[in-house]
Coordinates of C-alpha atoms in Angstrom, one line a residue:
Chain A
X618 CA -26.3 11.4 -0.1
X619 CA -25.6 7.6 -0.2
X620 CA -28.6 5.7 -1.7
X621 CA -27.4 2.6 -1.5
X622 CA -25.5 1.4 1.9
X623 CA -23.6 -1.2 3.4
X624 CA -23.4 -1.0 7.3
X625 CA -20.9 -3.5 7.6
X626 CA -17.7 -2.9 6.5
X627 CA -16.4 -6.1 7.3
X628 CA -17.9 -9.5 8.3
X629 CA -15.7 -12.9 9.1
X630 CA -16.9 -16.0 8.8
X631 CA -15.6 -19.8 9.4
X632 CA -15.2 -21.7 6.4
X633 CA -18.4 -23.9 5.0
X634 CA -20.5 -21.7 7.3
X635 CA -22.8 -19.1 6.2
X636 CA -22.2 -15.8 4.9
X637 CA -24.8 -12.9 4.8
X638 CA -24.0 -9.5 3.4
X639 CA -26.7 -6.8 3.8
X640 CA -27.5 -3.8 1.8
X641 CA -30.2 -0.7 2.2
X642 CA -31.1 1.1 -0.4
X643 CA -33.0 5.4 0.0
X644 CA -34.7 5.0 -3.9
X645 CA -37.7 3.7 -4.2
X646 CA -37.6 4.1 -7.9
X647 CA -34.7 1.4 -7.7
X648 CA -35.9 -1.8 -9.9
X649 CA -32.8 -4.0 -10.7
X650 CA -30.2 -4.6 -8.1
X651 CA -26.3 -6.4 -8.6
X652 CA -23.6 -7.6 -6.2
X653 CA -20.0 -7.2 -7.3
X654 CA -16.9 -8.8 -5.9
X655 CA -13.4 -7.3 -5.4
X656 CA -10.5 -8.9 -5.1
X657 CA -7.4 -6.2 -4.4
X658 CA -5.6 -4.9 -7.0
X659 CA -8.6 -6.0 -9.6
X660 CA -11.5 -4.4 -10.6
X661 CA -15.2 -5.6 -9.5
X662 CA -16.6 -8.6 -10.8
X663 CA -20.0 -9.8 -11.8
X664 CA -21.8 -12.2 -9.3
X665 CA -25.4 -12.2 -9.5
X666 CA -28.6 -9.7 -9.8
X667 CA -32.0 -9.7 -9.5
X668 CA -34.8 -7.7 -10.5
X669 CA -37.6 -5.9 -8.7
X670 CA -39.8 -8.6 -9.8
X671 CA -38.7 -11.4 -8.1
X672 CA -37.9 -12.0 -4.6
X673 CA -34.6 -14.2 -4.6
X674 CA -32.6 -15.4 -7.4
X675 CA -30.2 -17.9 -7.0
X676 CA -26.8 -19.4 -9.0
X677 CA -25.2 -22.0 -7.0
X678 CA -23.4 -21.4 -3.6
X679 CA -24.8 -17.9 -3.6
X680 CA -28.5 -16.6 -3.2
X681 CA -29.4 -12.9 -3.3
X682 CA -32.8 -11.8 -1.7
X683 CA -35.1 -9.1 -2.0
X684 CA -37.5 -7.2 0.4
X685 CA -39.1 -4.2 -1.4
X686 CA -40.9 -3.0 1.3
X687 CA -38.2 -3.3 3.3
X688 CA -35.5 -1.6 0.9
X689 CA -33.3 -4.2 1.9
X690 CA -31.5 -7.2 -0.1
X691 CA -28.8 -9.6 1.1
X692 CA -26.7 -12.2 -0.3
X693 CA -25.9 -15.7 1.3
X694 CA -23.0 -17.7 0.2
X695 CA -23.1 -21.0 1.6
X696 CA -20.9 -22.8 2.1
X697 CA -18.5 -19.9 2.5
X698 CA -15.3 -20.7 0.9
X699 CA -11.7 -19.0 1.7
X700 CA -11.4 -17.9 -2.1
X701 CA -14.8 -16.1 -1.2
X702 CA -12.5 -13.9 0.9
X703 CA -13.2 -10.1 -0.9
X704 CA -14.8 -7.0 -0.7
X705 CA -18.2 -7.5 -2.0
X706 CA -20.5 -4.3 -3.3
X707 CA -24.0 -4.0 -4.1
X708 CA -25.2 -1.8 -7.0
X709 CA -28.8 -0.6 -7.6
X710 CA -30.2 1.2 -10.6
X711 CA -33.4 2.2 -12.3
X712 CA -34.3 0.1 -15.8
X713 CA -35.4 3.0 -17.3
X714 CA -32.1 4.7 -16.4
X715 CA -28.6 4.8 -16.6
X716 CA -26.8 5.3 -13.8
X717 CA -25.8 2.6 -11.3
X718 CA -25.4 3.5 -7.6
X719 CA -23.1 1.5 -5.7
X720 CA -23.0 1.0 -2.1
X721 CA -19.8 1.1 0.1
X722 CA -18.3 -2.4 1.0
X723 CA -17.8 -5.3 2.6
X724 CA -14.9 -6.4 3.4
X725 CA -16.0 -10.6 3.6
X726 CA -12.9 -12.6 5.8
X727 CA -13.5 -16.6 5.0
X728 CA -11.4 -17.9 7.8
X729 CA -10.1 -21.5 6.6
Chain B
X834 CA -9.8 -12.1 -24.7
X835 CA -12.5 -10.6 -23.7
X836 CA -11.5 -7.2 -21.5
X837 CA -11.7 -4.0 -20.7
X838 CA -8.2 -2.0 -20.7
X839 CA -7.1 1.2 -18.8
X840 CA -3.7 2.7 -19.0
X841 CA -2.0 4.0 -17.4
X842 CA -2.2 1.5 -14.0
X843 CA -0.6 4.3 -12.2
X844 CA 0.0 8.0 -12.5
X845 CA 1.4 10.5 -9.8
X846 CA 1.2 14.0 -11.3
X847 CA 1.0 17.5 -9.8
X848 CA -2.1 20.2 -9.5
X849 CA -3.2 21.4 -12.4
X850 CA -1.1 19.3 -15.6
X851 CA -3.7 18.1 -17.5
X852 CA -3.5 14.5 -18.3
X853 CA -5.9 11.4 -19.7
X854 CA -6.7 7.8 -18.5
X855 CA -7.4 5.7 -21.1
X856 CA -9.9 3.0 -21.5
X857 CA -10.8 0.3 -24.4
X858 CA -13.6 -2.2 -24.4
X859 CA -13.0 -5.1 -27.3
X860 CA -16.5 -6.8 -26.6
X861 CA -18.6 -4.2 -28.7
X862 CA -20.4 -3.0 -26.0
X863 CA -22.7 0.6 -25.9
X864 CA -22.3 1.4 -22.3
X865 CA -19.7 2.4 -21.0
X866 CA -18.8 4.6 -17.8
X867 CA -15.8 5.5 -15.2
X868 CA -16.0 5.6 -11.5
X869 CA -14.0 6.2 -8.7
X870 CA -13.6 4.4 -5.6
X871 CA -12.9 6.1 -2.6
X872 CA -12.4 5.0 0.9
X873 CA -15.8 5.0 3.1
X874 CA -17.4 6.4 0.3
X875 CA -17.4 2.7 -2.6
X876 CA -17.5 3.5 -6.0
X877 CA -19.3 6.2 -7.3
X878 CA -20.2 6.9 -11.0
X879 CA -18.1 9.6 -12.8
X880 CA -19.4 9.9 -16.3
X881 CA -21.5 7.2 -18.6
X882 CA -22.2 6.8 -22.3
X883 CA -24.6 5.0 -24.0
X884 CA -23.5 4.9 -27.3
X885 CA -21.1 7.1 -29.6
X886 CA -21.6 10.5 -29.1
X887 CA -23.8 10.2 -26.0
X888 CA -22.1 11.0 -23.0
X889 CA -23.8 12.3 -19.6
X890 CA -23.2 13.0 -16.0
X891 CA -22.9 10.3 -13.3
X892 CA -23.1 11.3 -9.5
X893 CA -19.2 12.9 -9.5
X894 CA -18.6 14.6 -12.8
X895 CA -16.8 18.2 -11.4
X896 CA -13.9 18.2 -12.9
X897 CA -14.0 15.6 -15.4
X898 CA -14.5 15.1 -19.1
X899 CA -15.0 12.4 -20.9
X900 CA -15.6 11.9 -25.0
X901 CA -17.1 8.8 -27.0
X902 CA -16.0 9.0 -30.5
X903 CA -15.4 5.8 -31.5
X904 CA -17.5 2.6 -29.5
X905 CA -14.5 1.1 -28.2
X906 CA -13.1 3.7 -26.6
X907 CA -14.1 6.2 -23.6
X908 CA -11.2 8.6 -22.4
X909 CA -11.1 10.4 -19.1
X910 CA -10.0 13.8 -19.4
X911 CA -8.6 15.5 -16.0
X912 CA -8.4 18.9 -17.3
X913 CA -6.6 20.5 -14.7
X914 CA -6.3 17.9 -11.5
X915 CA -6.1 18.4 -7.6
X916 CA -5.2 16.6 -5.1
X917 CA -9.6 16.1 -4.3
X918 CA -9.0 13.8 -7.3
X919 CA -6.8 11.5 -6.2
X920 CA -8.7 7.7 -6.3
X921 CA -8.6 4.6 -7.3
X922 CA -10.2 4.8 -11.0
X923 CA -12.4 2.3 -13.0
X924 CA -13.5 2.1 -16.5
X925 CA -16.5 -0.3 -16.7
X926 CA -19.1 -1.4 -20.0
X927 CA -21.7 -3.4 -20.4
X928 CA -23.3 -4.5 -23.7
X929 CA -26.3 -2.0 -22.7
X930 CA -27.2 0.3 -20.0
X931 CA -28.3 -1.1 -16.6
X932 CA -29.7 -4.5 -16.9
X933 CA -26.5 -5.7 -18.0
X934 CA -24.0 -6.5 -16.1
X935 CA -20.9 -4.3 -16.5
X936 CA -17.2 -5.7 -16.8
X937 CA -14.4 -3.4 -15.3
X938 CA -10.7 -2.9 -15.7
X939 CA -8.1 -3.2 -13.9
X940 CA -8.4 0.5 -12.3
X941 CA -6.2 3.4 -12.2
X942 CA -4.4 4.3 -9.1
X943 CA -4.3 8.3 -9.4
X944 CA -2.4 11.0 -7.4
X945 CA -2.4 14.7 -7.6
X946 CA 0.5 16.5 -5.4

């Protein structure tokens, strides 16, 4: 059973607008959370995390937020950018664990 | 550089002829894991270590192996294949479990006829 999920598996947007990516997690033993990007033929990259502690976290164009109650986080990239164009994942886990969970996509189309 | 390494890049074999996927880390790190990504179904977590000698089950681990003698390296073992296994395979570590964020390789492009 998928505990964490994407329900979008794709999402276009125009360039310098904004992009929001969504992502639902089951576990509510979950505490730190990570989105990856994918371009093809690469593995996943590093973009940003956050921790069940805070509520948003931020590193320039892109800002991930969490809602504990809500199981939900999202990430905004704004502006979008055409080179943003890739399949982004999120990834939960537990701290006191070792296992990361990741969810299933989303393909993100920055139309220039 | 820093990177993580898989060979090979891609692999077509038949059902049941064992075979290994490589996988090197040169930043020192003590995690280390493989996962396979799957249409519809995103990456899911094969095996992990997190350190020499300690290996244990991800979500995925039927019909894997996997050994951690040395830190560096972290060998998947398909002991004998089928075609279920065909996937896109990544090797990924981080400097230490879950907090950290994990750099992956290039991925493995596997089928089994």
């Amino acid at each position: 059973d998928q505990q964490v999920k994407q329900n979008s598996p794709s999402l276009s947007v125009q360039e310098g607008r904004i992009s929001i990516l969504n992502c639902d997690y089951t576990n509510s033993m979950f505490d730190y959370f990570l989105w990856y990007k994918k371009y093809p033929a690469e593995g996943p990259t590093f973009l940003i995390s956050i921790s069940s502690i805070k509520d948003k976290n931020e590193d320039g164009r892109f800002t991930v937020f969490l809602n504990k109650s809500a199981k939900h986080l999202s990430l905004h990239i704004v502006p979008s950018q055409p080179g943003d164009s890739a399949v982004y994942f999120c990834a939960a886990s537990e701290v006191t664990g070792n296992q990361f969970y990741f969810g299933t996509g989303t393909s993100l189309t920055v139309i220039p | 550089e820093a990177q993580v390494t898989q060979n090979p890049r891609y692999l077509i074999t038949v059902t049941g002829k064992k075979l290994t996927v490589t996988c090197s880390q040169n930043m020192n790190h003590e995690y280390m894991s493989w996962y396979r990504q799957d249409p519809g179904l995103g990456l899911r977590q094969i095996y992990y270590s997190m350190n020499v000698e300690v290996t244990d089950k991800g979500d995925v681990p039927e019909g894997y192996k996997v050994s951690r003698k040395e830190k560096r390296n972290f060998p998947l073992i398909l002991e004998s294949p089928s075609p279920n296994q065909t996937s896109l395979y990544f090797c990924a570590s981080s400097y230490s479990g879950p907090t950290y964020e994990q750099y992956f390789g290039p991925g493995t492009r596997l089928t089994v006829t």
